[in-house]
Each structure stands twice: as C-alpha cells, then as structure tokens.
Amino acid sequence: MRTPPAGGRKLISVAAVSAALITAATASVAVAQEPATRSAAVPAAQAEAAPGTPAERLIVGYKSGAEEAKSNKAAAADAAAKGKEAGEDVDFRRRLGTGAALVDLGERTTTAQVADVVAEFRADPQVAYVVPDRLNRPQADPNDTEYSKQWDLFESTAGMNVPGAWNTTTGSGVTVAVIDTGYVTHSDLAANIVGGYDFIADTAVSVDGDGRDSNPADPGDWYNANDCGDGIPASSSSWHGTHVAGTIAAATNNNKGVAGIAYGAKISPLRVLGKCGGYDSDIIDAITWASGGSVSGVPANSNVAKVINMSLGGDGACSSATQSAITAAVNRGTTVVVAAGNDNDNVANHSPGNCNNVISVAATNRSGAKASYSNYGAGVDISAPGGQTSTGSANGILSTLNSGTRTPSSESYAYYQGTSMATPHIAGLVALMKSANSALTPAQIETAIKNNARALPGSCSGGCGAGLADAAKTVAAVASSGGTTGGTTFSTATATAIPDNGSAIESSITVSGRSGSAPTALQVGVDITHTYRGDLVIDLVAPDGSTYRLKGASSSDSADNVNTTYTVDASSETANGTWKLRVQDTAAQDTGTLNSWKLTF
C-alpha cells in the first residue's frame, strides 16, 4: 500500500500553482604546517590570466631597496635567472608606471610551468609581489530576456551576488544531479541536460505506465481530491524538478528566458517524486547512483554528479537508511544540498534537512529576512533566496516550467517560492566552486560557503545558519585557495568510549603557535559512532573553561552517528591553550565511541 503524503516525501516548495507543494591516552595532535617558501604550492589562480588560461606574462613588484626596482638591466637579468631556475625562458618586457616589472613567459606555457616561475619569484626576499597579468573583459548583464526579474541573483539587498562569480567560473565540467520529479522538455534547459534515470519503482506513483527505466521525463504529478489521503485537495502538476533545474543551470546569454546560476554546468535529472510524493527507497538509490555508487538492476552512471540537489522532504528524524546513503555519497566526494523544509518549524523535525553531512538550506524573502514558511534551527547551515509570493508574485523565484495543468503542454516560466527554490541556489554555487577548484572536498565546500556568507539583511528567529550565501565572495575564496579553505588544523584520533547513560567524557587538544583570539567561525569537526545519536549532548570547552553547546539531546533523533562540522563564534577566547570536547550519553540502551575530533582555525 502506498504511503499517504504525510508519511511520504514532499516537494519542498510553495508553488503558486499548488498549495499542496507547501506540504522535507595522550592525544596526538596533527598541526598543518606551512611548507618551506621555495616549495610552496602556487594556487592555479595565481598562475592564470583567466580561469583555465595560463598566464603569458607576470607583473613583478620589487622592494624599494632592490636594484631590480631601479634598473631595467638588473630586472632583465633577474628574470632570466629566475627562468633558468624554473627551466623556462623568462624575458623582461618593460617597466610599468608603478615601477613594477612586466616579464614575458611565452605563448605555450602550461599553468604548472607558470607556477614554477611564480614560486621562484616568491622565494626571493627582494620581491614584494608577483601576480599574473590577467585578462579583463567587458562586463555586462546576461542578455536573457527575463534576467531583470531574477532579483535573487543580483539585487544588493537580498540577492546572492551571483554575477560577480561569473568572471571566474560558470560551472563548466560539473554535473549536478537533481533528485526530484524528473524533467519536462524546455528549450532554455535542453543544452545542459545529460542522461538521468527514473527511479520510481511503484507504477501507482510513477504514473508513466512502467517502473524504473532510463527515461527521467516528468509526465506530471497531478492528483484528484482525496487521491493522496482523505481531505487532501486536488493538485495540478508542479513540474517541480524542471523549475529547480532552471535555477541551477538554465542556458544563459541565449537571448531567451532566465539565467542559470551555474549555466556552464550540466543537469542529470533523477526522477523519484511522482503522484503523492516518493518513497525513501527510491531516493536512497538515486543518491547512491548519482554519486557513483552501484544500484542493482540499474546500469552504471556515466554522468556522476559532484553535487546533489534534493528539494524534497518529510517529517521525522533522519533515518539510518537515508543517512547511510548520504554519508556514502559524501565519502565519494559528492556534496549533498537539501531543503530545510516549509513548515515554519525546527528543521530537527524534518528529514533529510536534519541529516548529517548535508548542507541544509533555509529560505529568505526579497528583503533578506527568513521567509515566513521556512524551517529554521541549529541544523540549518546556510540561507539563500527562496522568495515570498504572498507579497507579490514577482517576489518569488522565476525559473523554467511548463504550462500543462496535468500532462506536458507548452514550455513556460513561473514564480515559485519555497526552500525548494533556495536549495538550487546553493547547489548552483557548489557547482561554481567545484568548477573553480576541483580539489575541494564536501567539507571544504560547506566551510567556505559558511565562512563567506554575509549577515542576513532581515530578521530570523530560531536560526538561519551562517547567513545569506554570497556567490562572488565564496568563489573568489576557493579559486585563490588552491584547495585549502581553512587555516591550521589541530586534531586527535585517540578513540574514547562513551559510557551508556553515564558521566561525560572529555578529549583534549592543545593549541599552540596561534596569536590573539580564536576566530568567529572556529570549525569543530566531530566523528562519533553511536547507535542513537539523540542521546548525546556535545560541548566544546575553551581553555578558560567556557562551554559552547554543539548538540543537545533529542528523543526524536534516532539516527546513527555524528559525523559533522560545527561552527562556533569563539572570538572571545584566547586561541592557544587546551581545548576539550565533552560528550555525554543521557539515556540508556545505546552505546558509542568518540573516534576523533579537530579544530580548524
């Protein structure tokens, strides 16, 4: 028997066309050391004239007392010497108005070769700076005809500052799996659609006449009154997955429609939601397959996604089954972005927004405040524009759709609102980040998004994560980081048993070599194995004894394990000293182990 909507999976949007869419011993300390100057890795961005284009020239600024700062002859000799050390031909070209030297590297130099030359200059104590002679291009808004209505991308108050990221990357080389209702053909999306799959096994849910197959086409998810439970009114088809996909990767600069956040990325539509919702079992298989895992009876995925978007959800704790699939996907290197939900409730009560190892997204309105419907709470990681059409349809999120009320008709565009609409903003940002820096791990991606967010322009009671995501600032940070988005890390991998319903245990890390206070966004990574994590209370204890609650106990959180990173404003604490992680099991019958934890400054 099919699960009624209250127990199944819902679309996490508030669509204008359907009210039903509202209805998801000695501690070992590992310290990251700065490498010696001459062997320091040079981030790609410091060796490129534009993303993916090796620099042909470098601008070298010498310190004022250096001979090279005054003599062209000396600068030319230094350039030749540096080139010889790096195994490249480097020629002095001319002196800039600032006094810096412009040196030529030739036309066929690779990024790695440029990096070698940059490293030679950086190692010289007489060099104040060395930077690529970068390419600049005329700046203009996309020519998409509806772009001016996409306030969520560019408005200074509550937009996500997306255009500023496009100078660095548009998401090329990255596939985003949209686990949703599938895809209905749309000319403003078609160029960016790659092979997906229909994971709906139950034909009563799929309504396309068959079970699982390689065709993720959305036939419509309409239903009559009472079809999905007594008292539930009729609903037209939502074309929800197509709306979500358009926000992420609608074709851009094509003189049509809307612009996608990561318009150089590809979308792999995976169909798991049909009539009345979708089952956990289908969603779990879709998560597994999207991230490169194998699913019995399903061919291998040739379009493995580095980003998963799940604008869906249901009530209750994150199940062990769903958590297992998410954790495995993240371990394969795929970032999982999920909607916090539309219940104006604590996200702790709604899955998968309350799962570990996900980026849980709350929705903001056009003034930058929490949207009235959005879930909230300590489990929210970040906020993004989700719109609020109750103040006018133009205050929603405009994206690709279809005009059919039941079955597909003509392509269209429409304003929707919901955390479903906020989530693809973050999935699109993740695609931009992975394109700019392919070495980023899911944990680094989450940290970078949080660290580069700005304070919400409006109000939020209950917790809206690190703030409003800022695409330009985040992409700039990871593009120049060479893969490192945090600072020095101190850790311990000494396992400590957590007694069942017993006294708190403590694990210590000694921090040294830092100066001043701890950061406002101290990252606390925790790895605990436990068979009922709702029993656990976790605190960070600062060197002066101050405590910071990371996690409270919850009788409704029956999932296994805690494997996540918490962000703490520890700016009132001195960085150096002995920090402790305190863990207590507050209820009987389940046991666990603190495997490891770390602090990243």
Coordinates of C-alpha atoms in Angstrom, one line a residue:
M1 CA 0.0 0.0 0.0
R2 CA 1.3 3.4 -0.9
T3 CA 2.3 5.8 1.9
P4 CA 0.0 8.8 2.2
P5 CA 1.6 12.2 1.8
A6 CA 2.0 12.8 5.5
G7 CA 4.4 9.8 5.6
G8 CA 6.0 10.1 2.2
R9 CA 8.3 12.6 0.6
K10 CA 7.1 16.0 -0.4
L11 CA 8.3 18.8 -2.7
I12 CA 9.8 21.4 -0.6
S13 CA 8.4 24.4 -2.4
V14 CA 5.4 26.7 -2.0
A15 CA 4.4 26.8 -5.7
A16 CA 1.9 29.4 -6.9
V17 CA 0.1 26.7 -8.9
S18 CA -0.5 24.4 -5.9
A19 CA -1.0 24.9 -2.2
A20 CA -0.1 21.2 -1.8
L21 CA 3.5 21.9 -2.5
I22 CA 3.8 23.6 0.9
T23 CA 3.2 20.2 2.4
A24 CA 11.1 17.7 3.9
A25 CA 45.6 8.3 26.1
T26 CA 47.9 11.2 25.2
A27 CA 46.1 12.9 22.5
S28 CA 48.0 13.0 19.2
V29 CA 47.9 16.5 17.7
A30 CA 48.3 16.9 14.0
V31 CA 49.2 20.5 13.1
A32 CA 49.1 21.7 9.5
Q33 CA 52.5 23.3 8.9
E34 CA 53.3 26.0 6.3
P35 CA 55.7 24.4 3.7
A36 CA 59.1 26.0 3.1
T37 CA 58.8 29.0 0.9
R38 CA 60.6 27.7 -2.2
S39 CA 58.5 24.5 -2.3
A40 CA 55.2 26.3 -1.6
A41 CA 52.4 25.2 -3.8
V42 CA 51.1 28.0 -6.1
P43 CA 47.3 28.1 -6.5
A44 CA 46.2 27.9 -10.1
A45 CA 44.5 31.3 -9.9
Q46 CA 48.0 32.8 -9.3
A47 CA 49.3 31.3 -12.5
E48 CA 46.4 32.0 -14.8
A49 CA 45.4 35.0 -16.9
A50 CA 41.8 33.8 -16.8
P51 CA 40.3 30.6 -15.3
G52 CA 41.9 27.7 -17.2
T53 CA 44.2 30.0 -19.3
P54 CA 47.9 30.0 -18.3
A55 CA 49.4 33.5 -17.9
E56 CA 51.8 34.6 -20.6
R57 CA 53.1 37.5 -18.5
L58 CA 53.8 38.2 -14.9
I59 CA 53.9 41.5 -13.0
V60 CA 56.7 41.6 -10.5
G61 CA 57.0 44.2 -7.8
Y62 CA 60.4 44.6 -6.2
K63 CA 61.0 46.1 -2.8
S64 CA 62.1 49.7 -2.9
G65 CA 65.7 48.9 -1.9
A66 CA 66.3 46.2 -4.6
E67 CA 68.5 47.0 -7.6
E68 CA 65.8 45.4 -9.8
A69 CA 63.3 48.1 -8.7
K70 CA 65.5 50.8 -10.3
S71 CA 67.4 49.2 -13.1
N72 CA 65.9 47.6 -16.2
K73 CA 69.1 45.7 -16.8
A74 CA 69.0 44.2 -13.3
A75 CA 65.4 43.3 -13.7
A76 CA 66.1 41.6 -17.0
A77 CA 69.0 39.7 -15.5
D78 CA 66.8 38.6 -12.6
A79 CA 64.0 37.5 -14.9
A80 CA 66.5 35.4 -16.9
A81 CA 67.9 33.9 -13.8
K82 CA 64.5 33.0 -12.3
G83 CA 63.5 31.4 -15.6
K84 CA 66.7 29.3 -15.7
E85 CA 66.0 28.0 -12.2
A86 CA 62.5 27.1 -13.2
G87 CA 63.6 25.6 -16.6
E88 CA 61.7 28.2 -18.6
D89 CA 62.5 31.2 -20.8
V90 CA 61.6 34.4 -18.9
D91 CA 62.2 37.8 -20.5
F92 CA 61.9 41.3 -19.1
R93 CA 59.5 43.3 -21.3
R94 CA 59.1 46.7 -19.8
R95 CA 58.7 48.8 -16.7
L96 CA 55.1 49.7 -15.6
G97 CA 54.1 53.1 -14.3
T98 CA 54.1 51.8 -10.7
G99 CA 57.7 50.7 -11.1
A100 CA 56.8 47.0 -11.3
A101 CA 58.5 44.9 -14.0
L102 CA 56.4 43.1 -16.7
V103 CA 58.1 39.8 -17.7
D104 CA 57.2 37.5 -20.6
L105 CA 56.8 33.7 -20.3
G106 CA 55.9 32.9 -23.9
E107 CA 52.8 31.6 -25.5
R108 CA 52.8 27.8 -24.9
T109 CA 53.5 27.8 -21.1
T110 CA 51.3 25.5 -19.0
T111 CA 49.8 26.5 -15.7
A112 CA 52.2 24.3 -13.9
Q113 CA 55.2 25.9 -15.7
V114 CA 53.9 29.3 -14.8
A115 CA 53.5 28.2 -11.2
D116 CA 57.2 27.2 -11.1
V117 CA 58.3 30.6 -12.3
V118 CA 55.9 32.3 -9.8
A119 CA 57.4 30.2 -7.0
E120 CA 60.9 31.3 -7.9
F121 CA 60.0 35.0 -7.7
R122 CA 58.0 34.4 -4.4
A123 CA 61.1 32.8 -2.9
D124 CA 63.2 35.9 -3.5
P125 CA 63.2 38.2 -0.4
Q126 CA 63.6 41.2 -2.7
V127 CA 60.3 40.6 -4.4
A128 CA 57.3 42.3 -2.8
Y129 CA 54.8 40.6 -5.0
V130 CA 54.3 38.6 -8.2
V131 CA 51.0 38.3 -9.9
P132 CA 49.7 37.1 -13.4
D133 CA 49.0 39.7 -16.0
R134 CA 45.3 38.9 -16.0
L135 CA 42.8 39.2 -18.8
N136 CA 39.9 41.5 -18.2
R137 CA 36.7 41.5 -20.2
P138 CA 33.8 44.0 -20.7
Q139 CA 31.2 43.5 -18.0
A140 CA 27.5 43.2 -19.0
D141 CA 24.4 41.6 -17.7
P142 CA 23.3 38.4 -19.5
N143 CA 21.0 39.0 -22.4
D144 CA 18.4 36.6 -21.2
T145 CA 15.1 38.3 -21.7
E146 CA 13.7 37.6 -18.2
Y147 CA 17.0 38.2 -16.3
S148 CA 15.9 41.6 -14.9
K149 CA 13.2 39.7 -12.9
Q150 CA 15.8 37.5 -11.2
W151 CA 16.3 39.7 -8.2
D152 CA 17.6 36.6 -6.3
L153 CA 20.8 36.6 -8.4
F154 CA 21.8 40.3 -8.3
E155 CA 19.9 42.6 -6.1
S156 CA 22.2 44.2 -3.5
T157 CA 19.8 43.8 -0.6
A158 CA 18.9 40.1 -0.7
G159 CA 20.4 38.7 -3.9
M160 CA 23.1 36.1 -3.8
N161 CA 25.8 38.2 -5.6
V162 CA 26.0 35.6 -8.4
P163 CA 27.1 37.8 -11.4
G164 CA 30.4 38.6 -9.5
A165 CA 31.3 34.9 -9.6
W166 CA 30.8 34.5 -13.4
N167 CA 34.1 36.3 -14.1
T168 CA 35.8 33.3 -12.5
T169 CA 33.6 30.4 -13.4
T170 CA 30.3 29.4 -14.9
G171 CA 30.3 25.8 -13.6
S172 CA 31.8 24.1 -16.6
G173 CA 32.9 20.5 -16.0
V174 CA 30.5 19.8 -13.2
T175 CA 27.3 17.7 -13.2
V176 CA 24.5 18.4 -10.7
A177 CA 22.0 15.6 -10.0
V178 CA 18.5 17.0 -9.4
I179 CA 16.7 14.3 -7.4
D180 CA 13.1 15.4 -7.9
T181 CA 10.1 15.0 -10.3
G182 CA 12.2 14.5 -13.4
Y183 CA 12.5 16.8 -16.4
V184 CA 9.9 18.2 -18.8
T185 CA 11.5 19.4 -22.1
H186 CA 12.4 23.1 -22.1
S187 CA 14.4 24.8 -24.7
D188 CA 16.0 27.1 -22.1
L189 CA 17.4 24.0 -20.4
A190 CA 17.9 21.4 -23.0
A191 CA 21.5 22.2 -23.9
N192 CA 22.5 21.5 -20.3
I193 CA 20.6 18.2 -19.7
V194 CA 22.6 15.0 -19.6
G195 CA 21.4 11.4 -19.0
G196 CA 19.5 10.8 -15.8
Y197 CA 17.2 8.0 -14.6
D198 CA 13.7 7.3 -13.5
F199 CA 14.0 5.6 -10.0
I200 CA 10.3 5.3 -9.3
A201 CA 9.6 1.6 -8.9
D202 CA 5.9 1.8 -7.9
T203 CA 3.7 2.3 -11.0
A204 CA 1.0 3.9 -8.9
V205 CA 3.4 6.7 -8.1
S206 CA 5.2 6.9 -11.4
V207 CA 2.0 7.3 -13.5
D208 CA 4.1 6.8 -16.6
G209 CA 2.9 3.2 -17.1
D210 CA 6.1 1.5 -16.0
G211 CA 8.7 1.2 -13.2
R212 CA 12.3 2.1 -13.3
D213 CA 13.9 3.0 -16.6
S214 CA 16.4 5.3 -18.2
N215 CA 13.9 7.9 -19.1
P216 CA 13.6 10.6 -16.4
A217 CA 10.8 12.5 -18.3
D218 CA 8.2 14.1 -16.0
P219 CA 4.7 13.0 -17.1
G220 CA 3.1 15.2 -14.5
D221 CA 2.4 14.7 -10.8
W222 CA -1.3 15.9 -10.6
Y223 CA -3.9 14.2 -8.5
N224 CA -7.6 14.4 -7.7
A225 CA -9.1 15.3 -4.3
N226 CA -8.6 12.6 -1.7
D227 CA -6.2 10.6 -4.0
C228 CA -3.4 11.2 -1.6
G229 CA -5.3 11.0 1.6
D230 CA -8.7 12.0 3.0
G231 CA -9.2 15.7 2.9
I232 CA -6.2 16.5 0.7
P233 CA -7.5 18.7 -2.2
A234 CA -6.7 18.1 -5.9
S235 CA -3.5 19.5 -7.3
S236 CA -2.2 20.3 -10.8
S237 CA 1.2 19.1 -12.0
S238 CA 4.0 21.0 -10.5
W239 CA 6.9 20.4 -13.0
H240 CA 8.9 21.0 -9.8
G241 CA 12.2 19.3 -11.0
T242 CA 12.3 21.5 -14.1
H243 CA 11.9 24.7 -12.0
V244 CA 14.7 23.6 -9.7
A245 CA 17.0 22.6 -12.7
G246 CA 16.4 26.0 -14.3
T247 CA 17.7 27.9 -11.3
I248 CA 20.8 25.9 -11.3
A249 CA 21.7 25.7 -15.0
A250 CA 19.3 27.4 -17.4
A251 CA 21.1 28.3 -20.6
T252 CA 22.4 31.9 -20.4
N253 CA 23.3 34.6 -22.9
N254 CA 20.9 32.9 -25.4
N255 CA 18.5 35.9 -25.7
K256 CA 15.8 33.8 -24.0
G257 CA 14.2 33.4 -20.6
V258 CA 16.2 33.2 -17.4
A259 CA 19.9 32.8 -16.5
G260 CA 21.2 29.8 -14.5
I261 CA 23.5 30.2 -11.5
A262 CA 25.9 27.7 -12.9
Y263 CA 25.0 27.9 -16.5
G264 CA 28.1 26.1 -17.7
A265 CA 27.2 23.0 -15.6
K266 CA 25.1 20.0 -16.6
I267 CA 22.0 18.7 -15.0
S268 CA 21.3 15.0 -14.5
P269 CA 17.6 14.7 -13.7
L270 CA 16.7 11.7 -11.4
R271 CA 13.0 11.0 -11.0
V272 CA 11.9 10.0 -7.5
L273 CA 8.8 12.0 -6.9
G274 CA 5.5 11.3 -8.7
K275 CA 1.9 11.2 -7.7
C276 CA 1.5 11.9 -4.0
G277 CA 5.3 12.1 -3.4
G278 CA 8.0 9.5 -3.4
Y279 CA 9.5 6.7 -1.3
D280 CA 12.7 6.8 0.8
S281 CA 13.9 3.6 -1.0
D282 CA 13.8 5.3 -4.4
I283 CA 15.5 8.4 -3.1
I284 CA 18.3 6.3 -1.4
D285 CA 19.0 4.5 -4.7
A286 CA 19.1 7.8 -6.5
I287 CA 21.5 9.3 -4.1
T288 CA 23.7 6.2 -4.4
W289 CA 23.7 6.2 -8.2
A290 CA 24.1 9.9 -8.6
S291 CA 27.3 9.9 -6.6
G292 CA 28.8 6.9 -8.5
G293 CA 27.6 4.0 -6.4
S294 CA 26.1 0.9 -7.9
V295 CA 22.4 0.0 -7.7
S296 CA 21.2 -3.4 -8.5
G297 CA 19.4 -3.6 -11.9
V298 CA 20.5 -0.1 -12.8
P299 CA 23.3 0.5 -15.4
A300 CA 26.4 2.3 -14.2
N301 CA 26.2 6.0 -14.1
S302 CA 28.2 7.7 -16.9
N303 CA 27.3 11.2 -15.5
V304 CA 28.5 11.0 -11.9
A305 CA 27.5 14.1 -10.1
K306 CA 29.7 16.1 -7.7
V307 CA 26.6 17.9 -6.5
I308 CA 23.2 16.5 -5.5
N309 CA 20.2 18.8 -5.1
M310 CA 17.3 17.4 -3.0
S311 CA 14.4 19.9 -2.8
L312 CA 12.2 17.4 -1.0
G313 CA 11.5 16.2 2.5
G314 CA 9.2 14.5 5.1
D315 CA 8.6 14.6 8.8
G316 CA 10.6 12.9 11.5
A317 CA 14.2 12.0 12.2
C318 CA 16.8 11.3 9.5
S319 CA 16.6 7.5 9.2
S320 CA 19.7 5.3 9.4
A321 CA 19.0 4.2 5.8
T322 CA 18.9 7.7 4.4
Q323 CA 21.9 8.8 6.4
S324 CA 23.9 5.8 5.2
A325 CA 23.3 6.8 1.6
I326 CA 24.1 10.4 2.2
T327 CA 27.3 9.6 4.1
A328 CA 28.4 7.2 1.3
A329 CA 27.8 9.9 -1.3
V330 CA 29.8 12.4 0.6
N331 CA 32.6 9.9 1.1
R332 CA 32.7 9.5 -2.7
G333 CA 33.2 13.3 -3.0
T334 CA 29.7 14.4 -3.8
T335 CA 28.2 17.4 -1.9
V336 CA 24.6 16.9 -0.9
V337 CA 22.4 20.0 -0.7
V338 CA 18.9 19.7 0.8
A339 CA 15.9 21.9 1.6
A340 CA 15.3 22.7 5.3
G341 CA 11.5 22.5 4.7
N342 CA 8.5 24.7 4.6
D343 CA 6.8 24.1 7.9
N344 CA 7.9 27.2 9.8
D345 CA 9.3 24.6 12.3
N346 CA 12.6 23.5 13.6
V347 CA 14.5 21.6 10.9
A348 CA 15.4 19.0 13.5
N349 CA 11.9 17.6 12.9
H350 CA 12.2 17.2 9.2
S351 CA 14.3 14.8 7.0
P352 CA 16.6 15.0 5.1
G353 CA 17.2 18.6 6.2
N354 CA 18.2 17.2 9.6
C355 CA 20.6 14.6 8.3
N356 CA 24.4 14.8 8.9
N357 CA 26.8 15.6 6.1
V358 CA 24.3 17.7 4.2
I359 CA 24.1 21.4 3.5
S360 CA 20.7 22.3 4.9
V361 CA 19.2 25.4 3.3
A362 CA 16.7 27.8 4.7
A363 CA 14.8 30.4 2.5
T364 CA 14.9 34.2 2.6
N365 CA 12.5 36.7 1.1
R366 CA 13.3 39.7 -1.1
S367 CA 14.1 41.8 2.0
G368 CA 16.6 39.3 3.2
A369 CA 14.5 38.0 6.2
K370 CA 13.6 34.4 6.8
A371 CA 10.6 33.6 4.6
S372 CA 7.5 33.0 6.7
Y373 CA 7.2 29.4 5.7
S374 CA 10.9 28.4 6.0
N375 CA 12.1 26.0 8.6
Y376 CA 14.9 27.1 10.9
G377 CA 17.1 25.9 13.8
A378 CA 20.6 24.9 14.7
G379 CA 20.6 22.3 11.9
V380 CA 20.3 24.9 9.2
D381 CA 23.7 25.6 7.6
I382 CA 23.0 28.5 5.2
S383 CA 20.2 30.7 3.8
A384 CA 19.5 31.5 0.2
P385 CA 16.7 33.3 -1.7
G386 CA 13.5 31.3 -1.7
G387 CA 11.1 34.1 -2.4
Q388 CA 7.7 35.0 -0.9
T389 CA 4.9 35.3 -3.4
S390 CA 2.3 36.4 -0.7
T391 CA 3.8 39.9 -1.1
G392 CA 3.5 39.7 -4.9
S393 CA 4.3 37.0 -7.4
A394 CA 7.4 39.0 -8.6
N395 CA 8.9 38.4 -5.2
G396 CA 9.1 34.7 -5.9
I397 CA 11.9 32.9 -7.8
L398 CA 11.4 32.9 -11.6
S399 CA 12.5 29.7 -13.4
T400 CA 11.7 27.3 -16.2
L401 CA 8.3 25.5 -16.1
N402 CA 5.5 24.0 -18.3
S403 CA 2.0 25.3 -18.8
G404 CA 0.3 21.9 -18.6
T405 CA -2.1 21.5 -15.7
R406 CA -1.9 17.7 -15.9
T407 CA 0.2 16.5 -18.8
P408 CA 3.0 18.4 -20.5
S409 CA 2.0 21.3 -22.8
S410 CA 4.0 24.3 -23.9
E411 CA 7.1 25.5 -22.1
S412 CA 6.8 28.5 -19.8
Y413 CA 8.3 30.4 -16.9
A414 CA 6.8 30.9 -13.4
Y415 CA 7.5 32.3 -10.0
Y416 CA 7.6 29.7 -7.2
Q417 CA 8.5 30.1 -3.6
G418 CA 9.9 27.7 -1.1
T419 CA 13.1 26.2 0.4
S420 CA 12.9 24.1 -2.8
M421 CA 13.8 27.3 -4.6
A422 CA 16.5 28.3 -2.1
T423 CA 18.3 24.9 -2.3
P424 CA 19.2 25.1 -6.0
H425 CA 20.8 28.5 -5.4
I426 CA 23.3 26.7 -3.1
A427 CA 23.6 23.7 -5.4
G428 CA 24.5 26.1 -8.2
L429 CA 27.0 27.8 -6.0
V430 CA 28.6 24.5 -5.2
A431 CA 28.9 23.7 -8.9
L432 CA 30.7 27.1 -9.4
M433 CA 33.0 26.3 -6.6
K434 CA 33.9 22.8 -7.9
S435 CA 34.5 24.2 -11.4
A436 CA 36.8 26.9 -10.0
N437 CA 38.6 24.4 -7.7
S438 CA 38.1 20.7 -8.4
A439 CA 40.1 19.6 -5.4
L440 CA 37.5 20.9 -2.9
T441 CA 36.0 18.3 -0.6
P442 CA 32.4 18.4 0.5
A443 CA 33.6 19.5 4.0
Q444 CA 35.7 22.3 2.5
I445 CA 32.8 23.4 0.3
E446 CA 30.4 23.7 3.3
T447 CA 33.0 25.6 5.3
A448 CA 33.8 28.0 2.6
I449 CA 30.1 28.8 2.0
K450 CA 29.6 29.5 5.7
N451 CA 32.8 31.5 6.1
N452 CA 32.0 33.7 3.2
A453 CA 28.3 34.3 3.9
R454 CA 27.1 37.8 4.9
A455 CA 24.7 38.6 7.7
L456 CA 21.0 38.3 6.8
P457 CA 19.7 41.8 5.8
G458 CA 16.5 40.9 7.6
S459 CA 15.4 39.1 10.7
C460 CA 15.4 35.4 11.5
S461 CA 14.3 33.9 14.8
G462 CA 15.3 30.4 15.6
G463 CA 18.5 30.1 13.5
C464 CA 19.1 30.6 9.7
G465 CA 22.6 29.2 9.6
A466 CA 25.7 31.2 8.8
G467 CA 23.8 33.9 7.0
L468 CA 23.0 34.7 3.4
A469 CA 25.2 32.9 0.9
D470 CA 27.5 35.2 -1.2
A471 CA 28.5 33.6 -4.5
A472 CA 31.1 36.0 -5.6
K473 CA 32.9 36.1 -2.3
T474 CA 32.8 32.3 -1.9
V475 CA 34.1 31.6 -5.4
A476 CA 36.8 34.1 -5.1
A477 CA 37.9 32.5 -1.8
V478 CA 38.1 29.0 -3.2
A479 CA 39.6 29.9 -6.6
S480 CA 42.6 31.5 -4.9
S481 CA 43.0 28.9 -2.1
G482 CA 44.4 26.1 -4.1
G483 CA 42.1 23.7 -2.3
T484 CA 42.6 24.9 1.3
T485 CA 39.6 26.8 2.7
G486 CA 40.6 26.7 6.3
G487 CA 43.7 27.5 8.3
T488 CA 45.8 25.5 10.7
T489 CA 44.1 22.3 11.9
F490 CA 44.7 20.6 15.3
S491 CA 43.3 17.1 15.8
T492 CA 43.2 14.0 17.9
A493 CA 42.4 10.5 16.7
T494 CA 42.5 8.8 20.1
A495 CA 39.3 6.9 20.4
T496 CA 37.3 7.3 23.7
A497 CA 34.4 5.1 24.7
I498 CA 31.2 7.0 25.7
P499 CA 29.5 5.2 28.6
D500 CA 25.8 4.4 28.3
N501 CA 23.7 6.9 30.2
G502 CA 26.8 7.8 32.2
S503 CA 29.2 10.5 33.0
A504 CA 30.6 12.9 30.4
I505 CA 33.9 12.0 28.8
E506 CA 36.4 14.6 27.6
S507 CA 39.0 14.6 24.9
S508 CA 41.7 17.3 24.8
I509 CA 43.6 19.1 22.1
T510 CA 46.4 21.5 22.9
V511 CA 46.6 24.5 20.5
S512 CA 49.8 26.4 20.3
G513 CA 51.6 28.8 17.9
R514 CA 48.5 30.9 17.4
S515 CA 48.3 34.6 18.2
G516 CA 45.4 36.5 19.7
S517 CA 41.8 35.3 19.8
A518 CA 40.1 32.3 18.3
P519 CA 38.1 33.0 15.1
T520 CA 34.5 34.0 14.8
A521 CA 33.9 30.8 12.7
L522 CA 36.0 28.2 14.5
Q523 CA 35.4 24.9 12.8
V524 CA 34.8 21.9 15.2
G525 CA 34.9 18.6 13.3
V526 CA 33.3 15.7 15.2
D527 CA 33.3 12.0 14.4
I528 CA 31.2 9.8 16.8
T529 CA 29.9 6.3 16.3
H530 CA 26.7 5.9 18.2
T531 CA 23.5 3.8 17.7
Y532 CA 21.1 6.6 18.8
R533 CA 22.7 10.0 18.5
G534 CA 19.7 11.7 20.1
D535 CA 21.0 10.5 23.4
L536 CA 24.2 12.6 23.0
V537 CA 25.0 16.1 24.4
I538 CA 28.2 17.6 22.9
D539 CA 30.0 20.7 24.2
L540 CA 33.2 22.4 23.2
V541 CA 35.2 23.6 26.3
A542 CA 37.5 26.6 25.8
P543 CA 40.9 26.9 27.6
D544 CA 39.3 29.2 30.2
G545 CA 36.5 26.7 30.9
S546 CA 33.8 28.4 28.9
T547 CA 31.5 26.0 27.2
Y548 CA 29.8 26.1 23.8
R549 CA 26.9 23.7 23.2
L550 CA 27.3 22.0 19.8
K551 CA 24.5 19.5 20.1
G552 CA 21.7 18.9 22.6
A553 CA 19.8 15.6 23.3
S554 CA 16.7 14.9 21.3
S555 CA 14.4 11.9 21.9
S556 CA 13.1 12.2 18.3
D557 CA 16.6 11.9 16.7
S558 CA 17.0 8.1 16.3
A559 CA 19.7 8.2 13.6
D560 CA 23.1 6.7 14.0
N561 CA 26.4 8.6 14.4
V562 CA 27.5 12.2 14.5
N563 CA 29.9 13.0 11.7
T564 CA 29.8 16.7 11.0
T565 CA 31.4 20.1 11.4
Y566 CA 30.1 22.7 13.8
T567 CA 30.8 26.4 13.6
V568 CA 31.4 28.3 16.8
D569 CA 31.9 32.0 17.4
A570 CA 34.9 31.7 19.7
S571 CA 36.2 35.2 19.2
S572 CA 36.1 36.0 23.0
E573 CA 38.5 33.1 23.7
T574 CA 42.3 33.0 23.5
A575 CA 43.3 30.7 20.7
N576 CA 46.3 29.0 22.5
G577 CA 45.6 26.5 25.3
T578 CA 43.9 23.2 25.9
W579 CA 40.5 22.8 24.3
K580 CA 38.2 19.9 25.2
L581 CA 35.3 18.1 23.6
R582 CA 32.9 17.0 26.2
V583 CA 30.4 14.2 25.2
Q584 CA 27.7 12.7 27.4
D585 CA 25.2 9.9 26.8
T586 CA 22.0 10.9 28.6
A587 CA 19.8 7.9 28.0
A588 CA 20.0 4.1 28.4
Q589 CA 20.4 1.2 25.9
D590 CA 22.7 2.7 23.2
T591 CA 26.5 3.0 23.2
G592 CA 29.1 4.8 21.2
T593 CA 32.7 6.0 20.7
L594 CA 34.3 9.4 20.1
N595 CA 36.5 8.4 17.2
S596 CA 38.2 11.7 16.6
W597 CA 37.7 15.5 16.5
K598 CA 39.5 18.5 15.3
L599 CA 39.7 22.3 15.4
T600 CA 40.4 24.4 12.3
F601 CA 41.4 28.0 12.9

